[in-house]
């Protein structure tokens, strides 16, 4: 059976989306659902293609138990048709995705912020690339929170 496919997207695919990819993969493995759900990530910008996640994100994520080994890649047209759920980290990512897609992706495009708990300080995952360590911690806090809620929704979808 074809696995449900979820794709996390940010700008460079070296900070936020590979972190979300690693966190969600970890959650799925813990729940024994990785054989039913495939996770991937990519960027709307291809300038970091082939690179491992930013060393700062790798270090902060490793402290929480996530080993981030994804290699950055830009989004391709086939992602738009092959993925069941495309998760944008911020509004700019969503806008770029809609502009780039040659098909209507509205039914499968969701915002990471929509899965955050009400008490979170932001309703999107901000880009930590140009900031300090706190930005990476905040991004990971938000990503862990959103992924936990996303998992609940994916479980429901798998039962449908
Ligand atoms: P990301 O962060 O979108 O979370 O991977 C960024 C990485 C690189 C750049 C911007 C954001 N950049 O401009 O190179």
XYZ file of C-alpha atoms and ligand atoms in Angstrom:
174
model
C 0.000 0.000 0.000
C 1.224 3.498 -0.818
C 2.361 5.392 2.237
C 0.743 8.710 3.189
C 3.307 11.343 2.233
C 3.974 14.491 4.195
C 6.391 17.144 2.956
C 7.765 19.939 5.156
C 8.822 23.073 3.291
C 10.831 26.149 4.284
C 13.087 28.498 2.346
C 16.529 26.872 2.408
C 15.731 23.338 3.641
C 18.676 23.569 6.031
C 17.035 24.810 9.260
C 13.294 24.524 9.872
C 11.994 21.923 7.431
C 14.771 19.347 8.000
C 14.186 19.789 11.736
C 10.438 19.190 11.294
C 11.304 16.226 9.073
C 13.523 14.725 11.797
C 11.049 15.395 14.613
C 8.110 13.882 12.694
C 10.172 10.865 11.596
C 11.096 10.297 15.246
C 7.444 10.529 16.374
C 6.300 8.124 13.656
C 8.971 5.601 14.590
C 8.015 5.860 18.271
C 4.390 5.125 17.330
C 5.326 2.352 14.883
C 3.715 4.287 12.025
C 6.755 4.902 9.830
C 5.716 2.066 7.508
C 2.450 3.914 6.823
C 3.692 7.478 6.604
C 6.588 8.827 4.553
C 8.217 12.098 5.588
C 10.363 14.363 3.435
C 11.407 18.014 3.328
C 12.563 20.535 0.766
C 13.055 24.240 0.174
C 11.530 26.841 -2.113
C 15.106 28.084 -2.680
C 17.713 25.668 -4.051
C 20.903 27.488 -3.092
C 21.829 24.986 -0.374
C 21.139 21.887 -2.457
C 23.062 18.821 -1.264
C 23.985 20.339 2.092
C 23.319 18.815 5.487
C 21.194 20.940 7.818
C 22.905 24.048 9.221
C 25.441 23.003 11.890
C 23.619 25.108 14.505
C 20.306 23.384 13.859
C 22.019 19.990 13.894
C 23.602 20.787 17.266
C 20.427 22.110 18.877
C 18.392 19.203 17.508
C 20.993 16.638 18.629
C 20.619 17.905 22.205
C 16.970 16.925 21.985
C 17.765 13.521 20.523
C 17.264 14.184 16.810
C 19.950 13.239 14.306
C 19.333 15.425 11.241
C 20.907 13.869 8.150
C 18.637 15.071 5.328
C 20.358 16.703 2.355
C 18.817 19.969 1.182
C 16.881 19.921 -2.066
C 14.587 22.357 -3.859
C 10.934 21.511 -4.400
C 10.076 19.848 -7.728
C 6.797 19.873 -9.641
C 6.251 16.205 -8.893
C 6.221 16.960 -5.138
C 3.058 18.968 -5.670
C 1.212 16.001 -7.146
C 2.815 13.187 -5.127
C 2.523 14.560 -1.594
C -0.658 14.158 0.424
C 0.168 17.014 2.780
C 2.531 19.939 2.149
C 3.388 21.843 5.318
C 4.701 25.415 4.992
C 6.674 26.912 7.870
C 5.589 30.510 7.233
C 3.391 32.634 4.972
C 6.215 33.453 2.559
C 6.827 29.735 2.025
C 3.120 29.166 1.339
C 2.971 32.088 -1.073
C 6.047 30.855 -2.946
C 4.657 27.318 -3.137
C 1.343 28.496 -4.592
C 3.200 30.630 -7.116
C 5.531 27.793 -8.144
C 2.989 24.956 -8.404
C 1.531 24.283 -11.832
C -1.452 22.544 -10.212
C -3.859 23.792 -7.541
C -2.269 22.735 -4.240
C -4.807 24.466 -1.980
C -6.406 21.169 -0.830
C -3.106 19.760 0.455
C -1.234 22.866 1.551
C -1.329 23.523 5.291
C 0.454 25.937 7.607
C 2.675 24.582 10.380
C 1.287 27.389 12.529
C -2.199 25.914 12.351
C -0.962 22.983 14.450
C 0.590 25.052 17.237
C -0.894 25.136 20.728
C -2.808 28.297 21.599
C -0.240 29.403 24.184
C 2.693 29.598 21.792
C 4.304 33.021 21.275
C 3.974 32.889 17.463
C 1.605 31.409 14.893
C 4.349 30.379 12.445
C 7.889 28.989 12.598
C 10.324 31.897 12.184
C 13.548 31.579 10.239
C 16.438 31.165 12.720
C 19.202 31.410 10.084
C 20.315 35.000 10.695
C 19.795 34.998 14.472
C 21.334 33.507 17.596
C 20.907 30.256 19.565
C 17.561 31.319 21.039
C 16.054 31.325 17.552
C 17.020 27.705 17.017
C 15.578 26.719 20.390
C 12.351 28.600 19.627
C 12.079 26.991 16.194
C 12.536 23.537 17.739
C 10.012 24.267 20.517
C 7.435 25.293 17.913
C 8.257 22.378 15.614
C 7.941 19.798 18.411
C 4.620 21.274 19.493
C 3.177 21.425 15.973
C 4.418 17.945 15.027
C 2.679 16.400 18.036
C -0.653 17.856 16.859
C 0.065 17.017 13.249
C 0.582 13.406 14.268
C -2.892 13.310 15.817
C -4.399 14.522 12.543
C -2.383 12.066 10.467
C -3.530 9.189 12.676
C -7.133 10.244 12.033
C -6.502 10.389 8.284
C -4.987 6.900 8.341
C -8.184 5.540 9.874
C -10.375 7.069 7.140
P 15.412 27.652 6.485
O 16.460 28.806 6.850
O 14.461 28.233 5.462
O 14.734 27.372 7.789
O 16.234 26.497 5.969
C 17.202 29.510 5.892
C 18.331 28.974 5.364
C 19.079 29.682 4.440
C 18.662 30.934 4.042
C 17.517 31.469 4.567
C 16.771 30.748 5.484
N 19.434 31.693 3.107
O 19.056 32.818 2.817
O 20.463 31.196 2.627
